[in-house]
Tab-separated table of N, CA and C in Angstrom:
chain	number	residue	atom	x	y	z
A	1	UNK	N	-22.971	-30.919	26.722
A	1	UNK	CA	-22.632	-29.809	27.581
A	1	UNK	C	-22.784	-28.509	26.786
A	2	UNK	N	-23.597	-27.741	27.616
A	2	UNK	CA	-23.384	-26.299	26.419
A	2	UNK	C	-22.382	-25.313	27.401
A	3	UNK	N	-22.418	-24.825	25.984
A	3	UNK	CA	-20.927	-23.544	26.533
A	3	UNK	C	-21.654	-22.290	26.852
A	4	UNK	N	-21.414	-21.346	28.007
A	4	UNK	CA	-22.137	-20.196	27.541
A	4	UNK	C	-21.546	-19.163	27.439
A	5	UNK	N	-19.747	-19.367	27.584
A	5	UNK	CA	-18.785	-18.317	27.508
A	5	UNK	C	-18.932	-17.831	26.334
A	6	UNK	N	-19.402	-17.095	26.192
A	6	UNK	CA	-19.055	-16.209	24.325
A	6	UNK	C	-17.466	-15.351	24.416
A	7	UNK	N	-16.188	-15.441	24.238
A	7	UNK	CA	-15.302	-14.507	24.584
A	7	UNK	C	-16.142	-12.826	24.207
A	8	UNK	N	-16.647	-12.925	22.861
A	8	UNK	CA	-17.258	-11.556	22.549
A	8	UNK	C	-17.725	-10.458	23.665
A	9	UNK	N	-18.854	-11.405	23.991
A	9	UNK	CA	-19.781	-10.932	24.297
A	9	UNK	C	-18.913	-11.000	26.518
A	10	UNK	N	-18.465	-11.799	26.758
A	10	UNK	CA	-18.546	-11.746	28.076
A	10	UNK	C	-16.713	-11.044	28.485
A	11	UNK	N	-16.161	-10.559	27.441
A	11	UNK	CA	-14.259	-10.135	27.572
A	11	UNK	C	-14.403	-8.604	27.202
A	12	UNK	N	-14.207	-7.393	27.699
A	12	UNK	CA	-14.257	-6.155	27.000
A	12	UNK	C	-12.903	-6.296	26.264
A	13	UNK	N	-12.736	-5.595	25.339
A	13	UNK	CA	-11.425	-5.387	24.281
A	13	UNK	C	-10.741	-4.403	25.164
A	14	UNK	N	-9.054	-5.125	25.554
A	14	UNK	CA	-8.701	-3.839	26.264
A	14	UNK	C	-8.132	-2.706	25.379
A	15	UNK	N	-8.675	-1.826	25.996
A	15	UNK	CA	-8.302	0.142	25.718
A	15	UNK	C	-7.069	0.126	25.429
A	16	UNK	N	-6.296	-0.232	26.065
A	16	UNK	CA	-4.840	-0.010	26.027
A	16	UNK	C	-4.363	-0.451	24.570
A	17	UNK	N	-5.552	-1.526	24.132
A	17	UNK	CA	-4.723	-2.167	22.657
A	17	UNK	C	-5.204	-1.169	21.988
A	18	UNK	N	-5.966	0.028	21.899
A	18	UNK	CA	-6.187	0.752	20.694
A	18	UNK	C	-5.247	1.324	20.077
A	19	UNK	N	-4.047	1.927	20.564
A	19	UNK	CA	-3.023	2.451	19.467
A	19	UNK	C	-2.275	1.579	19.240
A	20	UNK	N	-2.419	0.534	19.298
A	20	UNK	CA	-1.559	-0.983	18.714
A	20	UNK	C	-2.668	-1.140	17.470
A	21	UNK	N	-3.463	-1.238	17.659
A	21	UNK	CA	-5.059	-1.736	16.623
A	21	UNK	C	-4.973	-0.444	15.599
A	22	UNK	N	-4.812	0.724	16.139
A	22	UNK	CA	-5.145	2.382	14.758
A	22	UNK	C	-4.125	1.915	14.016
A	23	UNK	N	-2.492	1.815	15.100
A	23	UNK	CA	-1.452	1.768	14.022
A	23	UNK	C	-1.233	0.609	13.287
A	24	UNK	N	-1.720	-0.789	13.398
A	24	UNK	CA	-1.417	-1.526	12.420
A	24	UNK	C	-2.572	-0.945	11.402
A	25	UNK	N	-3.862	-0.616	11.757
A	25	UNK	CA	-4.792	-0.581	10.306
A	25	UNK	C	-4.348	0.252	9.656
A	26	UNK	N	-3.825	1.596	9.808
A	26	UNK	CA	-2.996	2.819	9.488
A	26	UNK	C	-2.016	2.001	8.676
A	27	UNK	N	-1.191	1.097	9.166
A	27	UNK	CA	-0.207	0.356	7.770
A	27	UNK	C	-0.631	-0.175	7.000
A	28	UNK	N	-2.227	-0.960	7.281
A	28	UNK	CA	-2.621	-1.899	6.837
A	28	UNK	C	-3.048	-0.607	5.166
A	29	UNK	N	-3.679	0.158	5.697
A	29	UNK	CA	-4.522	1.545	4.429
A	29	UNK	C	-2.961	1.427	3.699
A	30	UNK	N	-2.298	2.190	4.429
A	30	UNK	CA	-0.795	2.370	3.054
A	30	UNK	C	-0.533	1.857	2.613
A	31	UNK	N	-0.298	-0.005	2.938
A	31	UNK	CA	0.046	-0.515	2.076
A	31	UNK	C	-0.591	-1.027	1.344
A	32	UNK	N	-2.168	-1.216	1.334
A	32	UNK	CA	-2.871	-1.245	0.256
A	32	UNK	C	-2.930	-0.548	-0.568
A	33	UNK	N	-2.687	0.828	-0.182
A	33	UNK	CA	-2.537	2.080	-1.146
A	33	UNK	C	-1.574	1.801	-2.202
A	34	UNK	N	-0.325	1.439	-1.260
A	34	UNK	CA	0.923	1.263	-2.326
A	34	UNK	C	0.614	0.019	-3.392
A	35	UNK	N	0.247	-0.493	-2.663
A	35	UNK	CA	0.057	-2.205	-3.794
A	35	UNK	C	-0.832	-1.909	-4.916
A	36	UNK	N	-1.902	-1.130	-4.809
A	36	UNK	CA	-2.311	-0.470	-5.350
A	36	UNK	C	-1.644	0.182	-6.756
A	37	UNK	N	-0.809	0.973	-6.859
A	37	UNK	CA	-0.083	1.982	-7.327
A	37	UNK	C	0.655	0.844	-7.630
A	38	UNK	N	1.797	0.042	-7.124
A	38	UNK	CA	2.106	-1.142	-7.806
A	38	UNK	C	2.042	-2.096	-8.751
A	39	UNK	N	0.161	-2.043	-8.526
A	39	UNK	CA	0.019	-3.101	-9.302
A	39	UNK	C	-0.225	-2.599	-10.953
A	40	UNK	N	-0.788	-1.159	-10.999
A	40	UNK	CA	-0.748	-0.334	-11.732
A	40	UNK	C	0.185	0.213	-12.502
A	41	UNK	N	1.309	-0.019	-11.624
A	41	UNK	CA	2.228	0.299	-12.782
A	41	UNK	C	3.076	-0.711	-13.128
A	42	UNK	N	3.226	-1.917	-12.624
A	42	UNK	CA	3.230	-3.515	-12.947
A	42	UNK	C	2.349	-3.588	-14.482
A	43	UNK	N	0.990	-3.382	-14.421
A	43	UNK	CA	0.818	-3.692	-15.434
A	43	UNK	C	1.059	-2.776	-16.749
A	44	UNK	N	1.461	-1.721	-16.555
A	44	UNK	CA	1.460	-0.626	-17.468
A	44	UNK	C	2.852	-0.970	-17.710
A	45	UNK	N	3.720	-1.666	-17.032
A	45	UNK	CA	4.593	-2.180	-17.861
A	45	UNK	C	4.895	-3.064	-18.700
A	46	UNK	N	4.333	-4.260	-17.983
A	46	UNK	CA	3.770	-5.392	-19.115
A	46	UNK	C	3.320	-5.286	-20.165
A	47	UNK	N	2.079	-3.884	-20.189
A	47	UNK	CA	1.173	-3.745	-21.615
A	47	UNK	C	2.283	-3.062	-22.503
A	48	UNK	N	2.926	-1.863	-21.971
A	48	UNK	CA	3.848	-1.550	-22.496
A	48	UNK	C	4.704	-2.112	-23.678
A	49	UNK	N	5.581	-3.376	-22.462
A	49	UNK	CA	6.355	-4.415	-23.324
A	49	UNK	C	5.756	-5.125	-24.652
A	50	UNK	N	4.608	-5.320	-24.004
A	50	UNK	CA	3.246	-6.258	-24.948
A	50	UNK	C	3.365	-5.803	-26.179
A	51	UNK	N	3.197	-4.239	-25.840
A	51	UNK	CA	2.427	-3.370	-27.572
A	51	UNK	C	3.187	-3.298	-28.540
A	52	UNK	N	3.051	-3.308	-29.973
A	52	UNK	CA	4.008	-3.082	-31.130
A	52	UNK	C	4.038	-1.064	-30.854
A	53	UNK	N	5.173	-0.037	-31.279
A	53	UNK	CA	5.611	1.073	-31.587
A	53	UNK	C	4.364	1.468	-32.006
A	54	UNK	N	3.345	1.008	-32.897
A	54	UNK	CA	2.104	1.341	-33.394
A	54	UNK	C	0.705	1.858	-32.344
A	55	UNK	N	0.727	0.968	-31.112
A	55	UNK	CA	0.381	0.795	-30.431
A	55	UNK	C	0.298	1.770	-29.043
A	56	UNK	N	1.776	1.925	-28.898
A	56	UNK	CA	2.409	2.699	-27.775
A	56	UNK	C	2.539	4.241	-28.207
A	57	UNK	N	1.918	4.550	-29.502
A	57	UNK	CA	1.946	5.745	-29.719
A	57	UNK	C	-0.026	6.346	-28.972
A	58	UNK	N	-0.341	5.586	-28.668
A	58	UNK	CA	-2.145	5.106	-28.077
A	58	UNK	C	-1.455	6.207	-26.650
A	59	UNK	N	-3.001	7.044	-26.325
A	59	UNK	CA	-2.862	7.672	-25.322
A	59	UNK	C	-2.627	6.577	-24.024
A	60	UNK	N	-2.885	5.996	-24.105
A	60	UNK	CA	-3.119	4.676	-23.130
A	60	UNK	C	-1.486	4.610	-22.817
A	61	UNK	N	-0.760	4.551	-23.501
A	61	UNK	CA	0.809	3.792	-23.434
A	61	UNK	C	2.033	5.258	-23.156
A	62	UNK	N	1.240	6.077	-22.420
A	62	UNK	CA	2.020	7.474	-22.256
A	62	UNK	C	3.195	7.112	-21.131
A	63	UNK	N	3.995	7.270	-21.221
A	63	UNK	CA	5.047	7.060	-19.656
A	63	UNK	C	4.712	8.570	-19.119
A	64	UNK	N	4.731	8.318	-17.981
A	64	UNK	CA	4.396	9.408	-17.205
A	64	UNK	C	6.161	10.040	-17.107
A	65	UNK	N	6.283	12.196	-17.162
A	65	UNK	CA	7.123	12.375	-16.552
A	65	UNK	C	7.959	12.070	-15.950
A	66	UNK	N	9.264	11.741	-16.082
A	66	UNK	CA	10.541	11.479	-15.332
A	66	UNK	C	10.604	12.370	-14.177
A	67	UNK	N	10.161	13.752	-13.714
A	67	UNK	CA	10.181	14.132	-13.152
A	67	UNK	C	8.795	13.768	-11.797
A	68	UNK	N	8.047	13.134	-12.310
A	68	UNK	CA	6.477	13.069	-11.367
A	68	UNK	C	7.190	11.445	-10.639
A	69	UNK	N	7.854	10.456	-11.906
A	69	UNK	CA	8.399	9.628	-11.309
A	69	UNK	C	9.250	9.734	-10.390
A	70	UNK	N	10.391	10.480	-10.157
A	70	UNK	CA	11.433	10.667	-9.629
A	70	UNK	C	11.201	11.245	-8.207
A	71	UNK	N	10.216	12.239	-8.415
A	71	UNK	CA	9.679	12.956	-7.468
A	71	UNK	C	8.945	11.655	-6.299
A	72	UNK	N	8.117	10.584	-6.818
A	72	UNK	CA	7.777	9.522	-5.925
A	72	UNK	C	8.792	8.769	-5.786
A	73	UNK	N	9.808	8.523	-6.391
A	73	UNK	CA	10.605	7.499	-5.739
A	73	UNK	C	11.664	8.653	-4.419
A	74	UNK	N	11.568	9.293	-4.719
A	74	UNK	CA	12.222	10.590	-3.636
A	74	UNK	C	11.408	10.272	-2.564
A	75	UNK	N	10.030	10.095	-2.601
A	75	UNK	CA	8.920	10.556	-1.336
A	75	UNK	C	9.342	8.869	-0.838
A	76	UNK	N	8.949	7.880	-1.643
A	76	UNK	CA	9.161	6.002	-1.109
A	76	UNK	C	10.596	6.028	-0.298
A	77	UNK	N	11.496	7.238	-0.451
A	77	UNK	CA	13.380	6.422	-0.099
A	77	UNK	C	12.897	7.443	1.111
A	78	UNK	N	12.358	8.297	1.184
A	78	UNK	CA	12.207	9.518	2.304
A	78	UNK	C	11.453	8.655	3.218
A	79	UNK	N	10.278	8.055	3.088
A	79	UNK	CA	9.693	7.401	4.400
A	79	UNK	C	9.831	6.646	4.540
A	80	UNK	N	10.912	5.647	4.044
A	80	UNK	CA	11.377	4.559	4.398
A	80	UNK	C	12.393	4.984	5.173
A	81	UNK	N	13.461	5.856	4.926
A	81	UNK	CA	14.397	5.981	5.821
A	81	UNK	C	13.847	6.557	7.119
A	82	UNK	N	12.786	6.914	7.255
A	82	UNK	CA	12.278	7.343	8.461
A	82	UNK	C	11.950	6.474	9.115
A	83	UNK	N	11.189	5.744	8.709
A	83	UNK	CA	10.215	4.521	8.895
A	83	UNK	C	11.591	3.373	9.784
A	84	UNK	N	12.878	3.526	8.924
A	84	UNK	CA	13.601	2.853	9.445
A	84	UNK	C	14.338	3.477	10.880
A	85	UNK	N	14.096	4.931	10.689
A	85	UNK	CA	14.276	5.390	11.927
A	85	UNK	C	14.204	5.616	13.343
A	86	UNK	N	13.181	5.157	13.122
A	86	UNK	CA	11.836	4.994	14.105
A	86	UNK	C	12.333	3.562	14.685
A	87	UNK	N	12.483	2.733	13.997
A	87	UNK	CA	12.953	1.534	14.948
A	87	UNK	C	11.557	0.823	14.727
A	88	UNK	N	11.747	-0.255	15.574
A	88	UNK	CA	10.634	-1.167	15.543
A	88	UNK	C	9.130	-1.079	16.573
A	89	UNK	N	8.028	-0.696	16.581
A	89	UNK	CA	7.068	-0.040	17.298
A	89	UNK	C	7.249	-1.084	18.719
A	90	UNK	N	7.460	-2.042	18.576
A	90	UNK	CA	6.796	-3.296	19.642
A	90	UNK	C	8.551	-3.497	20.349
């Protein structure tokens, strides 16, 4: 028996799902972004731990500003509490 339903080709995508579809890919970008930035500084801690005092004096092993840090964990607690504000989209 052949099939000749293709869903693709013979179902239009409904319209209505597009701001369901922007806003998950829209989370989907940030949180790659963040994991990103995560994983980055995941490992810059590890190497960190890793290195002898000899080592960590290496431009490579700089801790960034307390203030550039502080300043992002300010911006992560800020859109999360929003984020939690907002409630649940669905």
């Amino acid at each position: 028996m052949i099939n000749d339903f293709d869903l693709e080709d013979d179902l239009e995508y409904p319209e209505e799902l597009y701001p369901v579809v922007e806003l998950s890919d829209s989370i989907l970008e940030l949180t790659e972004k963040l994991e990103t930035i995560r994983r980055k500084l995941d490992d810059f801690e590890q190497r960190y731990l890793e290195a002898d005092e000899e080592e960590r004096e290496c431009e490579g092993y700089e801790i960034p500003s307390s203030t550039k840090l502080e300043r992002w964990q300010a911006e992560i607690e800020e859109i999360s509490d929003r984020i939690e504000l907002l409630g649940d989209p669905l």
